[in-house]
Amino acid sequence: MGVRVEPKRFDWGQEADALRDGRVDVAFVWLPADLTGLHHETVHTEPRIVGLPTGHRLAGRAGISVLEVNDEPLMWTERAPRAWVDWWAVNPRPDGSTPRWGPTNDNVEEMLEQVAEGAAVCFAPASLARYYTRPDLAWVPLTDVEPLRVALAWPAGEDNPLVHGFAAVVRELAG
């Protein structure tokens, strides 16, 4: 039996909807997400970081608190579920304050361009710093926020042996 794997990219929390409407059979989903009707298991965690323009006053730090960026405009998107946006933005903040909302974006490339220009800062998973290395961006660990959790998900009750085989490989590699 031949199998064709077709990677798909979904911006800002749209993976669960793609699973529910049948556009994909299995997906890695950044949590939090509405996983109603989906089987899911957490397969990865990673710290969150803040993206800053290289000349920013906090750019050289070894780590910062989310409260240290309270006065900075924060990138966000209108394309993701509000609960997802609020989790990424740490809204409300530990002191009860809300983020200072900055410009919106439709994808990671737009977000990083605006951060590099100094329009705002962004919160991201640590892996983003590896995949989007740029001389005009600095990445600093956020020291006091929960990490990103990534789940492998597929429709509940799915009896596709290819999906179950893929999940077994992911479990082995994640273990």
mmCIF file of C-alpha atoms in Angstrom:
data_model
loop_
_atom_site.group_PDB
_atom_site.id
_atom_site.type_symbol
_atom_site.label_atom_id
_atom_site.label_comp_id
_atom_site.label_asym_id
_atom_site.label_seq_id
_atom_site.Cartn_x
_atom_site.Cartn_y
_atom_site.Cartn_z
ATOM 1 C CA MET A 1 0.000 0.000 0.000
ATOM 2 C CA GLY A 2 1.470 3.371 -0.971
ATOM 3 C CA VAL A 3 1.225 6.242 1.449
ATOM 4 C CA ARG A 4 1.633 9.890 0.634
ATOM 5 C CA VAL A 5 2.346 12.348 3.413
ATOM 6 C CA GLU A 6 1.287 15.882 2.568
ATOM 7 C CA PRO A 7 2.397 18.394 5.206
ATOM 8 C CA LYS A 8 -0.049 21.269 5.702
ATOM 9 C CA ARG A 9 0.577 24.525 7.508
ATOM 10 C CA PHE A 10 -2.153 26.255 9.463
ATOM 11 C CA ASP A 11 -1.709 29.662 11.025
ATOM 12 C CA TRP A 12 -2.579 30.574 14.595
ATOM 13 C CA GLY A 13 -4.502 27.729 16.146
ATOM 14 C CA GLN A 14 -6.460 26.432 13.148
ATOM 15 C CA GLU A 15 -5.283 22.795 13.305
ATOM 16 C CA ALA A 16 -8.207 21.474 15.365
ATOM 17 C CA ASP A 17 -10.728 22.898 12.887
ATOM 18 C CA ALA A 18 -8.786 21.270 10.024
ATOM 19 C CA LEU A 19 -9.072 17.916 11.803
ATOM 20 C CA ARG A 20 -12.783 18.300 12.485
ATOM 21 C CA ASP A 21 -13.628 19.277 8.907
ATOM 22 C CA GLY A 22 -11.504 16.505 7.371
ATOM 23 C CA ARG A 23 -8.774 18.598 5.704
ATOM 24 C CA VAL A 24 -6.161 16.553 7.608
ATOM 25 C CA ASP A 25 -6.124 13.143 9.300
ATOM 26 C CA VAL A 26 -3.682 13.932 12.118
ATOM 27 C CA ALA A 27 -2.079 17.148 13.362
ATOM 28 C CA PHE A 28 0.288 18.661 15.874
ATOM 29 C CA VAL A 29 -1.804 21.191 17.827
ATOM 30 C CA TRP A 30 -0.442 24.004 19.969
ATOM 31 C CA LEU A 31 -2.383 24.095 23.220
ATOM 32 C CA PRO A 32 -4.618 25.518 24.444
ATOM 33 C CA ALA A 33 -7.100 24.546 21.769
ATOM 34 C CA ASP A 34 -10.671 23.322 21.627
ATOM 35 C CA LEU A 35 -10.110 19.589 21.201
ATOM 36 C CA THR A 36 -13.783 18.621 21.352
ATOM 37 C CA GLY A 37 -14.324 15.470 19.310
ATOM 38 C CA LEU A 38 -10.611 14.786 19.005
ATOM 39 C CA HIS A 39 -8.320 12.229 20.571
ATOM 40 C CA HIS A 40 -5.174 14.007 21.761
ATOM 41 C CA GLU A 41 -2.017 13.379 23.695
ATOM 42 C CA THR A 42 0.692 15.829 24.710
ATOM 43 C CA VAL A 43 3.919 14.939 22.931
ATOM 44 C CA HIS A 44 6.118 17.995 23.487
ATOM 45 C CA THR A 45 6.644 20.989 25.768
ATOM 46 C CA GLU A 46 8.976 23.928 25.334
ATOM 47 C CA PRO A 47 9.622 27.247 27.060
ATOM 48 C CA ARG A 48 8.196 30.506 25.751
ATOM 49 C CA ILE A 49 10.326 33.467 24.713
ATOM 50 C CA VAL A 50 9.813 37.105 23.825
ATOM 51 C CA GLY A 51 10.922 38.435 20.442
ATOM 52 C CA LEU A 52 12.381 41.932 20.425
ATOM 53 C CA PRO A 53 14.167 44.143 17.907
ATOM 54 C CA THR A 54 17.927 43.780 18.474
ATOM 55 C CA GLY A 55 18.285 47.360 19.752
ATOM 56 C CA HIS A 56 15.567 46.973 22.397
ATOM 57 C CA ARG A 57 16.523 47.791 26.013
ATOM 58 C CA LEU A 58 15.699 44.196 27.114
ATOM 59 C CA ALA A 59 17.371 42.430 24.166
ATOM 60 C CA GLY A 60 20.582 41.451 25.969
ATOM 61 C CA ARG A 61 18.968 39.960 29.057
ATOM 62 C CA ALA A 62 19.320 36.298 30.062
ATOM 63 C CA GLY A 63 15.610 36.164 30.952
ATOM 64 C CA ILE A 64 12.719 38.474 31.741
ATOM 65 C CA SER A 65 9.396 38.417 33.543
ATOM 66 C CA VAL A 66 6.215 38.852 31.548
ATOM 67 C CA LEU A 67 5.550 41.893 33.748
ATOM 68 C CA GLU A 68 8.684 43.586 32.401
ATOM 69 C CA VAL A 69 7.036 43.923 29.000
ATOM 70 C CA ASN A 70 3.676 45.233 30.289
ATOM 71 C CA ASP A 71 4.266 48.637 28.664
ATOM 72 C CA GLU A 72 5.337 47.153 25.319
ATOM 73 C CA PRO A 73 2.794 46.762 22.519
ATOM 74 C CA LEU A 74 2.258 43.040 21.953
ATOM 75 C CA MET A 75 1.644 41.446 18.548
ATOM 76 C CA TRP A 76 -1.557 39.441 18.274
ATOM 77 C CA THR A 77 -3.901 37.968 15.686
ATOM 78 C CA GLU A 78 -7.614 38.162 15.093
ATOM 79 C CA ARG A 79 -7.469 34.882 13.153
ATOM 80 C CA ALA A 80 -7.130 32.624 16.220
ATOM 81 C CA PRO A 81 -9.686 31.773 18.905
ATOM 82 C CA ARG A 82 -9.683 34.413 21.646
ATOM 83 C CA ALA A 83 -8.773 31.903 24.391
ATOM 84 C CA TRP A 84 -5.680 30.946 22.368
ATOM 85 C CA VAL A 85 -4.711 34.630 21.890
ATOM 86 C CA ASP A 86 -5.177 35.339 25.602
ATOM 87 C CA TRP A 87 -3.077 32.333 26.630
ATOM 88 C CA TRP A 88 -0.207 33.402 24.378
ATOM 89 C CA ALA A 89 -0.489 37.005 25.568
ATOM 90 C CA VAL A 90 -0.648 35.928 29.241
ATOM 91 C CA ASN A 91 -3.925 37.790 29.624
ATOM 92 C CA PRO A 92 -4.554 38.594 32.370
ATOM 93 C CA ARG A 93 -1.012 38.980 33.667
ATOM 94 C CA PRO A 94 -0.011 37.652 37.113
ATOM 95 C CA ASP A 95 -0.615 41.129 38.596
ATOM 96 C CA GLY A 96 -4.115 41.300 37.060
ATOM 97 C CA SER A 97 -3.138 43.747 34.309
ATOM 98 C CA THR A 98 -3.887 43.237 30.643
ATOM 99 C CA PRO A 99 -1.422 43.388 27.762
ATOM 100 C CA ARG A 100 -0.940 46.552 25.766
ATOM 101 C CA TRP A 101 -2.243 45.282 22.441
ATOM 102 C CA GLY A 102 -0.144 46.170 19.428
ATOM 103 C CA PRO A 103 -0.593 45.525 15.722
ATOM 104 C CA THR A 104 -2.317 42.419 14.422
ATOM 105 C CA ASN A 105 -0.868 39.916 11.972
ATOM 106 C CA ASP A 106 -2.030 37.000 9.871
ATOM 107 C CA ASN A 107 1.067 34.781 10.051
ATOM 108 C CA VAL A 108 4.460 34.371 11.676
ATOM 109 C CA GLU A 109 6.358 36.123 8.888
ATOM 110 C CA GLU A 110 4.230 39.280 9.232
ATOM 111 C CA MET A 111 4.628 39.129 13.004
ATOM 112 C CA LEU A 112 8.414 38.953 12.842
ATOM 113 C CA GLU A 113 8.662 41.792 10.317
ATOM 114 C CA GLN A 114 6.704 44.064 12.638
ATOM 115 C CA VAL A 115 8.780 43.069 15.654
ATOM 116 C CA ALA A 116 12.029 43.702 13.754
ATOM 117 C CA GLU A 117 10.721 47.154 12.763
ATOM 118 C CA GLY A 118 10.091 47.958 16.438
ATOM 119 C CA ALA A 119 6.291 48.143 16.166
ATOM 120 C CA ALA A 120 5.778 45.597 18.969
ATOM 121 C CA VAL A 121 7.166 42.573 20.777
ATOM 122 C CA CYS A 122 5.895 39.007 20.415
ATOM 123 C CA PHE A 123 5.668 35.872 22.538
ATOM 124 C CA ALA A 124 6.647 32.610 20.884
ATOM 125 C CA PRO A 125 7.869 29.076 21.574
ATOM 126 C CA ALA A 126 11.641 28.759 21.988
ATOM 127 C CA SER A 127 11.923 26.766 18.756
ATOM 128 C CA LEU A 128 10.871 29.825 16.772
ATOM 129 C CA ALA A 129 14.248 31.404 17.538
ATOM 130 C CA ARG A 130 15.968 28.475 15.799
ATOM 131 C CA TYR A 131 13.706 28.397 12.765
ATOM 132 C CA TYR A 132 13.528 32.162 12.278
ATOM 133 C CA THR A 133 17.049 33.311 13.057
ATOM 134 C CA ARG A 134 17.430 36.909 11.930
ATOM 135 C CA PRO A 135 20.091 39.535 12.678
ATOM 136 C CA ASP A 136 17.396 42.137 13.445
ATOM 137 C CA LEU A 137 15.646 40.040 16.130
ATOM 138 C CA ALA A 138 16.644 39.127 19.678
ATOM 139 C CA TRP A 139 15.001 36.302 21.620
ATOM 140 C CA VAL A 140 14.872 36.319 25.428
ATOM 141 C CA PRO A 141 13.363 33.573 27.638
ATOM 142 C CA LEU A 142 10.223 34.450 29.585
ATOM 143 C CA THR A 143 10.980 33.275 33.116
ATOM 144 C CA ASP A 144 7.534 33.162 34.693
ATOM 145 C CA VAL A 145 5.041 31.731 32.198
ATOM 146 C CA GLU A 146 3.948 28.173 31.585
ATOM 147 C CA PRO A 147 5.540 26.417 28.618
ATOM 148 C CA LEU A 148 3.904 25.658 25.309
ATOM 149 C CA ARG A 149 2.417 22.184 25.158
ATOM 150 C CA VAL A 150 2.018 20.468 21.800
ATOM 151 C CA ALA A 151 -0.501 17.671 21.327
ATOM 152 C CA LEU A 152 -0.817 15.110 18.596
ATOM 153 C CA ALA A 153 -4.509 14.947 17.706
ATOM 154 C CA TRP A 154 -6.887 13.119 15.395
ATOM 155 C CA PRO A 155 -10.646 12.616 15.241
ATOM 156 C CA ALA A 156 -11.955 10.572 18.186
ATOM 157 C CA GLY A 157 -12.886 7.040 17.191
ATOM 158 C CA GLU A 158 -10.639 7.189 14.132
ATOM 159 C CA ASP A 159 -9.736 3.650 13.121
ATOM 160 C CA ASN A 160 -7.188 4.498 10.435
ATOM 161 C CA PRO A 161 -4.122 2.243 10.879
ATOM 162 C CA LEU A 162 -1.942 4.887 9.213
ATOM 163 C CA VAL A 163 -2.928 7.479 11.820
ATOM 164 C CA HIS A 164 -2.269 4.996 14.635
ATOM 165 C CA GLY A 165 1.088 4.072 13.078
ATOM 166 C CA PHE A 166 2.042 7.739 12.801
ATOM 167 C CA ALA A 167 1.071 8.287 16.450
ATOM 168 C CA ALA A 168 3.227 5.317 17.507
ATOM 169 C CA VAL A 169 6.250 6.786 15.703
ATOM 170 C CA VAL A 170 5.663 10.193 17.297
ATOM 171 C CA ARG A 171 5.379 8.613 20.761
ATOM 172 C CA GLU A 172 8.643 6.733 20.206
ATOM 173 C CA LEU A 173 10.475 9.840 19.007
ATOM 174 C CA ALA A 174 9.043 12.000 21.803
ATOM 175 C CA GLY A 175 9.892 9.446 24.499
#
